[in-house]
CSV table of C-alpha atoms and ligand atoms in Angstrom, one decimal:
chain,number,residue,atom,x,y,z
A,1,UNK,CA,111.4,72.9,125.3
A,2,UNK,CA,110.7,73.2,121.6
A,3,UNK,CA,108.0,75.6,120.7
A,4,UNK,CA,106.4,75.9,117.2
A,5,UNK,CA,106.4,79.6,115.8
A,6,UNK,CA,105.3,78.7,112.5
A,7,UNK,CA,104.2,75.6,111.7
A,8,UNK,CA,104.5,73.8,108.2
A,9,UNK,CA,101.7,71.7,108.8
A,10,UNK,CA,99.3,75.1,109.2
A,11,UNK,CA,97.7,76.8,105.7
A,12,UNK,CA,99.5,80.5,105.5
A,13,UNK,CA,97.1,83.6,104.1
A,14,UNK,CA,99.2,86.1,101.8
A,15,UNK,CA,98.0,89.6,103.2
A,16,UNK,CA,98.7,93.2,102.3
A,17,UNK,CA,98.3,95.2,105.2
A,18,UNK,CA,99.1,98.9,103.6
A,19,UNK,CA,96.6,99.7,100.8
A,20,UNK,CA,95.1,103.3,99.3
A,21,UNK,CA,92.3,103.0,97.0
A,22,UNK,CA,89.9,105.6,95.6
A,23,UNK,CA,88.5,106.0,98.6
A,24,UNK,CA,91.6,108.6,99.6
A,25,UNK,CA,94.7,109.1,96.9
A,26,UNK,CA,95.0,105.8,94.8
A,27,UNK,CA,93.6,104.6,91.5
A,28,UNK,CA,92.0,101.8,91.7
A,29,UNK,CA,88.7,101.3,93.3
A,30,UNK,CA,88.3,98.9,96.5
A,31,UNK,CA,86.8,96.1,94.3
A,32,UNK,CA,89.3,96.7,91.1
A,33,UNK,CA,91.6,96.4,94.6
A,34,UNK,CA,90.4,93.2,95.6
A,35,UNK,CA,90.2,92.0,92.6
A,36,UNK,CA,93.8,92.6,91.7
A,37,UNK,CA,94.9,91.2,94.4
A,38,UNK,CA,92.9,88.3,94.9
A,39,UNK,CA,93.8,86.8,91.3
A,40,UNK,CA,98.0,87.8,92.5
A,41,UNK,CA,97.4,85.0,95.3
A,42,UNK,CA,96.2,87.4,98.1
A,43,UNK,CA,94.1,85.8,100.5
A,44,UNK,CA,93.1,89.4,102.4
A,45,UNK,CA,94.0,93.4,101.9
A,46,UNK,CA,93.9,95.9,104.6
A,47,UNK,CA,92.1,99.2,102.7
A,48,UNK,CA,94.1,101.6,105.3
A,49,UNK,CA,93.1,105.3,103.2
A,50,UNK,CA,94.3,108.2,103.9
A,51,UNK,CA,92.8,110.0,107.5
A,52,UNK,CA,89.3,107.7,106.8
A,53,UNK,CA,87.8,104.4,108.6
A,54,UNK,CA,85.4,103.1,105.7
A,55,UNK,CA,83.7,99.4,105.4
A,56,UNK,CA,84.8,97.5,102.9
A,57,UNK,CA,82.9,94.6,104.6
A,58,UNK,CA,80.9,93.9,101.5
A,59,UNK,CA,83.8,93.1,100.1
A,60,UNK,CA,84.4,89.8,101.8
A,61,UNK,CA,83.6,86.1,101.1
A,62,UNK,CA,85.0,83.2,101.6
A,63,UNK,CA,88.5,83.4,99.9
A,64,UNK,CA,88.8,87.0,100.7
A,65,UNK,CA,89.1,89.3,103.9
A,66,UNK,CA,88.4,93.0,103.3
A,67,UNK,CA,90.4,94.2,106.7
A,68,UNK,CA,89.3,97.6,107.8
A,69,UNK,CA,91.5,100.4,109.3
A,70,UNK,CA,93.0,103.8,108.0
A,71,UNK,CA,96.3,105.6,108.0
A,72,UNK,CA,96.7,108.9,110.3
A,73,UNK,CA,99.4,111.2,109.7
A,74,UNK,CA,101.1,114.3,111.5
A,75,UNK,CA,103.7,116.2,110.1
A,76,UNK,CA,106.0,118.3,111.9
A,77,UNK,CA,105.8,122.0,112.2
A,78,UNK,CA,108.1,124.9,111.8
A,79,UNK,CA,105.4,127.3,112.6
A,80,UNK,CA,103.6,127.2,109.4
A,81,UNK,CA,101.4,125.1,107.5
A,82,UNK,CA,104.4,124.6,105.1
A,83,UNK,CA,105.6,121.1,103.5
A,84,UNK,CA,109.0,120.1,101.7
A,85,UNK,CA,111.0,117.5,101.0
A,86,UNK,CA,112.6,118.1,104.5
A,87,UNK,CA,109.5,117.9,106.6
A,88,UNK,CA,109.5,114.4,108.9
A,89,UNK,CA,105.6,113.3,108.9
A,90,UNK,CA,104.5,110.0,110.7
A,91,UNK,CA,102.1,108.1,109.7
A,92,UNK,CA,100.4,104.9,111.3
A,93,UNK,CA,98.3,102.6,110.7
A,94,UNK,CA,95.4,101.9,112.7
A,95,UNK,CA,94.0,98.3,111.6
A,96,UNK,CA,90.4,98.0,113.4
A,97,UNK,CA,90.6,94.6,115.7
A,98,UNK,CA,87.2,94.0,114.8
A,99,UNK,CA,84.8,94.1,111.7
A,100,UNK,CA,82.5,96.5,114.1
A,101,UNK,CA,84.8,99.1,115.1
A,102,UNK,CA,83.8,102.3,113.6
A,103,UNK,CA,85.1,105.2,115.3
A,104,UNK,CA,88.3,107.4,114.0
A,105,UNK,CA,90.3,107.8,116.9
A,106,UNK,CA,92.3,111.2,116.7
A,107,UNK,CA,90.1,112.9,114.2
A,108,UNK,CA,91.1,116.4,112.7
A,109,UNK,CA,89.2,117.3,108.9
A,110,UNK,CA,91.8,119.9,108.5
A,111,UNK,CA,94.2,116.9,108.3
A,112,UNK,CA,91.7,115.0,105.5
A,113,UNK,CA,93.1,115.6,101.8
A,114,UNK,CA,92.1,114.3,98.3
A,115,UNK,CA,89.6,112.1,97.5
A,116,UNK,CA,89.1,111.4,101.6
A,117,UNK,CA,87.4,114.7,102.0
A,118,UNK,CA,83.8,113.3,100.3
A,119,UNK,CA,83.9,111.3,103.1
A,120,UNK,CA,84.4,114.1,105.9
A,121,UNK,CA,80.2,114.0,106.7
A,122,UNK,CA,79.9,110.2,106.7
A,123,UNK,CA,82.7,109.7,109.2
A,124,UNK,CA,82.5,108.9,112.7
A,125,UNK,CA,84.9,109.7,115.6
A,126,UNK,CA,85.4,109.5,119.3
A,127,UNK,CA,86.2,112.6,121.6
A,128,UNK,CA,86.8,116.2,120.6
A,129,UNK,CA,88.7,117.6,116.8
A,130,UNK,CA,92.5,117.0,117.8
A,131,UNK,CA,95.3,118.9,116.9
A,132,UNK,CA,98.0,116.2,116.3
A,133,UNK,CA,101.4,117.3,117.4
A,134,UNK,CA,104.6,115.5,115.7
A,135,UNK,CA,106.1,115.0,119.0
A,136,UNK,CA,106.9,112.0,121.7
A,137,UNK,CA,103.8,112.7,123.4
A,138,UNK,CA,101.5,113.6,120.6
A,139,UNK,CA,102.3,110.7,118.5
A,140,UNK,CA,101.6,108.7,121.7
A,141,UNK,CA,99.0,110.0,122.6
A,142,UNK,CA,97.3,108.8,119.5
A,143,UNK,CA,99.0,105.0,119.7
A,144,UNK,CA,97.1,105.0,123.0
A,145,UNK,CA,94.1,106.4,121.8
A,146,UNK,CA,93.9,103.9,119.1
A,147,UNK,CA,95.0,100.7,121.4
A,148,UNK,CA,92.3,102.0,123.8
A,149,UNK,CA,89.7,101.8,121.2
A,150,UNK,CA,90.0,98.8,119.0
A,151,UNK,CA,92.7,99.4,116.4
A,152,UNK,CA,96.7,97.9,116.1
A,153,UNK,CA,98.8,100.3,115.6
A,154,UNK,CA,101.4,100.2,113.1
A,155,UNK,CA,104.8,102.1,112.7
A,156,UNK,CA,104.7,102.9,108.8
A,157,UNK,CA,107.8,103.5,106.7
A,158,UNK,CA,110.2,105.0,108.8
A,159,UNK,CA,112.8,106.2,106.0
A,160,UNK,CA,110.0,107.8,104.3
A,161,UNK,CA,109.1,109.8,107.1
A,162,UNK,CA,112.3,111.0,107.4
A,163,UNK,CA,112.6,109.7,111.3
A,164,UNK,CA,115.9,108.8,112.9
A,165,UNK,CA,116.4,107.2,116.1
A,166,UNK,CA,115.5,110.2,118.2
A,167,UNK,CA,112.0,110.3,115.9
A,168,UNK,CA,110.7,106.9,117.0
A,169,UNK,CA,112.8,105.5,120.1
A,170,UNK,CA,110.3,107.0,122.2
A,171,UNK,CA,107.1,105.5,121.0
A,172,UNK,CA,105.0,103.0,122.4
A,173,UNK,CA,102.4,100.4,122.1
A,174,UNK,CA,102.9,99.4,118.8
A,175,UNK,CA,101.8,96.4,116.8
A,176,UNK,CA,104.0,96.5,114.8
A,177,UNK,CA,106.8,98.3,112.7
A,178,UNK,CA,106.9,98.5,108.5
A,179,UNK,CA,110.7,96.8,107.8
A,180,UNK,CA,109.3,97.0,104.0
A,181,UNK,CA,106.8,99.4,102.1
A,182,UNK,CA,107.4,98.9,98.7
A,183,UNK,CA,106.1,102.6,97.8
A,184,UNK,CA,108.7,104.2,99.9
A,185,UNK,CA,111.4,101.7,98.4
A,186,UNK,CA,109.7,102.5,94.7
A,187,UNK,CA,110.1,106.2,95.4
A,188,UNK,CA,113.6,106.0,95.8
A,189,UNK,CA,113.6,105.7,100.3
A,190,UNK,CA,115.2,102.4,100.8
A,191,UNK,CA,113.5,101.1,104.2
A,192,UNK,CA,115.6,99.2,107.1
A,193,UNK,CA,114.9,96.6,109.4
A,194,UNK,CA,117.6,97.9,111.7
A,195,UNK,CA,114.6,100.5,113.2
A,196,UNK,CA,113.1,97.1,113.8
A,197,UNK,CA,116.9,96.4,116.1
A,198,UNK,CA,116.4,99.8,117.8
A,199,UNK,CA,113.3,98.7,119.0
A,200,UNK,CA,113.8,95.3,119.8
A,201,UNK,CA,116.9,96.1,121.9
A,202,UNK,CA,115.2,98.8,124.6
A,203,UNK,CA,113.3,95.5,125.5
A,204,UNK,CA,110.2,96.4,123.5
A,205,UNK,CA,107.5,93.8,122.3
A,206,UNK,CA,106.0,94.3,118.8
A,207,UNK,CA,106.2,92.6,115.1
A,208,UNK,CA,107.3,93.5,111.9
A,209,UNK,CA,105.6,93.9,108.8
A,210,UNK,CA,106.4,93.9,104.9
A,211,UNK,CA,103.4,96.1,103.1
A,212,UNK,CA,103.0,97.8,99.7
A,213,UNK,CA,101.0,100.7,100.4
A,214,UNK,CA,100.3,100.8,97.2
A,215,UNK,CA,98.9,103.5,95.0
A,216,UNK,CA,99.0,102.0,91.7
A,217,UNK,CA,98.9,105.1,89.4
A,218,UNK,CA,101.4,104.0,86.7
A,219,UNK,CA,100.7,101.2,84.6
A,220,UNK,CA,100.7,97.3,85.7
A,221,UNK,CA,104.0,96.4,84.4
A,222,UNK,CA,105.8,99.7,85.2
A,223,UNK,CA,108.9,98.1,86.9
A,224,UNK,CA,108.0,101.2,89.9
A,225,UNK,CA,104.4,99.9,90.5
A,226,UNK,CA,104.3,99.2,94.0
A,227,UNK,CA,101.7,96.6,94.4
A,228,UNK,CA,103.2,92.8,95.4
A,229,UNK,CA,106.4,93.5,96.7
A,230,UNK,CA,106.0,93.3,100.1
A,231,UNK,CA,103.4,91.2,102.2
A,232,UNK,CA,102.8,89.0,105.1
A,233,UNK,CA,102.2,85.6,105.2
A,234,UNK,CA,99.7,84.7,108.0
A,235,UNK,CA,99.1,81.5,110.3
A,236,UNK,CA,95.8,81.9,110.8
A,237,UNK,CA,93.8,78.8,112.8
A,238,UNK,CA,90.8,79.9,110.7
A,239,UNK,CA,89.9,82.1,107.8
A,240,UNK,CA,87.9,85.2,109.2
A,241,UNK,CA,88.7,88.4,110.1
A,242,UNK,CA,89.3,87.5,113.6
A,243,UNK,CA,91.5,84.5,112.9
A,244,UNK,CA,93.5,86.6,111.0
A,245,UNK,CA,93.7,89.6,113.6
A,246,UNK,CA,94.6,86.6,116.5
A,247,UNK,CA,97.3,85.6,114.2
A,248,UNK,CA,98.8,89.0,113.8
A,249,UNK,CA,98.2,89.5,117.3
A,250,UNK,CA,99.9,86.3,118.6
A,251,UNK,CA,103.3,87.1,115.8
A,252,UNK,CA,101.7,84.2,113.7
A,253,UNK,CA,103.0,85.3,110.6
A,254,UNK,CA,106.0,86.2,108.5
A,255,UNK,CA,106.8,89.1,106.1
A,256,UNK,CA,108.0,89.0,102.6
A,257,UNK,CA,109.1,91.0,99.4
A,258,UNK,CA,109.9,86.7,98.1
A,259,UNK,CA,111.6,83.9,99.5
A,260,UNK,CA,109.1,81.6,101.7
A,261,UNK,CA,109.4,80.6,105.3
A,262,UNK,CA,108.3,77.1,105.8
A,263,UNK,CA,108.8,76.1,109.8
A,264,UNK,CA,109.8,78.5,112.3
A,265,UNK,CA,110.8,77.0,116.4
A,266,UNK,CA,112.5,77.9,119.2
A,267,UNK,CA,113.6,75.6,121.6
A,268,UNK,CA,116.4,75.6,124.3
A,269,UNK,CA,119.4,76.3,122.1
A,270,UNK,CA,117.9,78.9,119.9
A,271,UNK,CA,116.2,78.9,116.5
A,272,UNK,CA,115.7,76.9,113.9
A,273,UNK,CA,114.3,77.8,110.4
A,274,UNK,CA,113.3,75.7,107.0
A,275,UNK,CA,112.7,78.2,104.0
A,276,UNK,CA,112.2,78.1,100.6
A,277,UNK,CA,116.1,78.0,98.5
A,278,UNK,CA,118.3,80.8,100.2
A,279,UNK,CA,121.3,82.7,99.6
A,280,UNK,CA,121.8,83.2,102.9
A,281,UNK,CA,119.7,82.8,106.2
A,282,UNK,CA,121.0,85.4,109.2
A,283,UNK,CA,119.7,84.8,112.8
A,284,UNK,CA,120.2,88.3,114.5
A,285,UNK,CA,120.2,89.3,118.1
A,286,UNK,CA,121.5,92.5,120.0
A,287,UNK,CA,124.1,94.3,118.6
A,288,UNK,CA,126.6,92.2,116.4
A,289,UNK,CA,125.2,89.4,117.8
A,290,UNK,CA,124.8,87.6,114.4
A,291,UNK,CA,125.0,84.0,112.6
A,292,UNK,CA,124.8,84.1,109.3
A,293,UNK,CA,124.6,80.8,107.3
A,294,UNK,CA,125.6,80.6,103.2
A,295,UNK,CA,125.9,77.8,101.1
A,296,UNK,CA,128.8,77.4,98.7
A,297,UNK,CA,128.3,80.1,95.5
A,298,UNK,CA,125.7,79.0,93.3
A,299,UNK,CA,124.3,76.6,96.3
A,300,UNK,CA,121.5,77.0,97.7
A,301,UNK,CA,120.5,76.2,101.5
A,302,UNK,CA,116.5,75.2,102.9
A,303,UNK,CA,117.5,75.3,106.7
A,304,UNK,CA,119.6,76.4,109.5
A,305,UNK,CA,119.9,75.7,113.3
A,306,UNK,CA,121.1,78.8,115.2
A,307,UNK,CA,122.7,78.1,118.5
A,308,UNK,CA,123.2,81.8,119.5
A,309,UNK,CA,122.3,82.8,123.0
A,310,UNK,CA,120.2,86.2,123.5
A,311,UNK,CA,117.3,87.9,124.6
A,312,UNK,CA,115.4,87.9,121.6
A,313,UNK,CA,116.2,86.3,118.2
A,314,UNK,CA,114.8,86.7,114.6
A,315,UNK,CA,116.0,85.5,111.0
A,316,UNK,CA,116.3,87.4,107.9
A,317,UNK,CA,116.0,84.9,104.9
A,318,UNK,CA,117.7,86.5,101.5
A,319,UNK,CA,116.9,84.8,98.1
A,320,UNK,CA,119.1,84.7,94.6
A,321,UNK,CA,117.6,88.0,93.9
A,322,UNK,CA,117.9,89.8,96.9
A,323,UNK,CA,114.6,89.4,98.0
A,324,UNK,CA,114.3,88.7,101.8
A,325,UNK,CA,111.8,87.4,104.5
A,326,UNK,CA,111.9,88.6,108.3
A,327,UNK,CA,110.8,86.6,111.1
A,328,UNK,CA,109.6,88.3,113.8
A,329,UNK,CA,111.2,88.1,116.7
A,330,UNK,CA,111.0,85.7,119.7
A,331,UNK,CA,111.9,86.5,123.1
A,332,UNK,CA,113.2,83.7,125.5
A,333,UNK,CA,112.3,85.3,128.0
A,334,UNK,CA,108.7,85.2,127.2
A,335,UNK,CA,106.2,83.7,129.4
B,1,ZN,ZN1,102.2,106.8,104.8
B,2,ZN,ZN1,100.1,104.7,103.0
């Protein structure tokens, strides 16, 4: 039975779910933010600062979605309050479900830094001050917290925080895991989609996400500015913030640092994709369980039927460049 996973007959929303603005430790404010972004082709931004839920509701109208979430952090410890290059620290971000969520789940103000501390007073939080432990149970125990009170949860540049598979394979409940952030790949961490794999193949259920968590203190055209390099492309059945939360709820949506994905379906045999011109376009399942398609050198190919037989499936699209899109991925046997 052929079902449609992304539909070329549907508009797509270009969001950037990983953003830092005054508010916490970027440059630019959350309307130079918006505005930056909106004339780049962005249809919505997440503002996810540092440690602080803040409305940027005022923000929105009707071409633009000011989503509303934070990031939270732990590092781990050695005993002292020390930090180096050596230090794992994950972060996540928490992206409210709804406009009128406004409680910070997991709260500390020792852990708020920078500009975020003005903001220590205003905020508001659920439960007692927690002392975040970089561990498999603290770092769930705030997934859960935050699921349990309105937020999706996202996995945030796993190179960048220094986690191997022992760091993450334990977590769960997540929305979500960063395959992209353009601002650890800027600063010389090189993120995978293979953490994505890791996941995928203990049987777990959650998306991917490109993201430039962007900070934009160089200058525009400095070739390491990390704004519009990675995004997500969003099916939504209608332009609000909770047509766009359904969407990224449902998988709705594709990520991006270029090439485009057109039509996405599943049906008995396995996927098929159309994209925009492609270098190559890799359907991956467990393991090695691969198909890779390439046209003849300096060819390009717009689709490609996968017949591979597996649990779950998901395509990686790579451009002329190098660029590449990621599906999420689609379990067969999903009811
Ligand atoms: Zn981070
Ligand atoms: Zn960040």
């Amino acid at each position: 039975m052929k079902k449609v996973l992304l539909s070329a007959k549907v508009p797509f929303y270009k969001v950037n779910l990983h953003c830092h603005t005054t508010v916490s430790d970027g440059k630019l404010t959350p309307l130079e933010i918006k505005e930056y972004y909106k004339s780049n082709g962005y249809s919505a931004v997440c503002f996810s600062d540092h440690e602080v839920l803040v409305d940027h509701g005022d923000l929105t109208d009707g071409s633009f979605i000011a989503l509303k979430g934070y990031e939270i952090s732990t590092n781990e410890s050695d005993g002292s309050w020390g930090w180096s290059h050596t230090t794992k620290s994950a972060h996540f971000n928490l992206l409210c479900k709804t406009p009128d969520v406004d409680k910070q789940v997991c709260y500390n103000p020792y852990a708020v830094w920078g500009g975020a501390a003005s903001y220590k007073d205003k905020v508001k939080y659920l439960g007692n001050i927690c002392m975040r432990v970089h561990s498999d149970m603290g770092l769930n125990y705030i997934i859960r917290q935050a699921n349990e009170n309105g937020f999706l949860v996202t996995y945030n540049h796993p190179a960048w925080s220094l986690h191997t598979y022992g760091d993450y394979k334990n977590l769960d409940g997540l929305f979500a895991v960063e395959v992209y952030n353009s601002g650890s790949v800027m600063s010389g961490l090189l993120e995978s989609d293979a953490v994505y794999d890791d996941f995928l193949s203990q049987g777990k259920r959650l998306h991917c996400v490109a993201a430039d968590d962007n900070h934009n203190h160089g200058s525009a055209d400095d070739p390491l500015n990390a704004s519009f390099n990675g995004w997500v492309c969003v099916q939504a059945k209608e332009f609000s913030y909770n047509g766009l939360i359904d969407a990224l709820t449902d998988g709705a949506f594709y990520s991006s640092t270029g090439p485009q994905i057109e039509e996405l379906y599943a049906d008995d045999n396995g996927l098929r994709i159309k994209t925009s011109p492609a270098r190559q376009i890799i359907f991956i399942g467990r393991g090695r369980n691969r198909q890779v398609f390439a046209p003849p050198i300096g060819q390009a190919i717009r689709e490609a039927v996968c017949n591979l037989k597996d649990e779950y499936l998901r395509a990686v699209v790579i451009d002329e460049y190098g660029k590449k899109a990621f599906t999420n991925a689609y379990r067969f046997d999903k009811a």
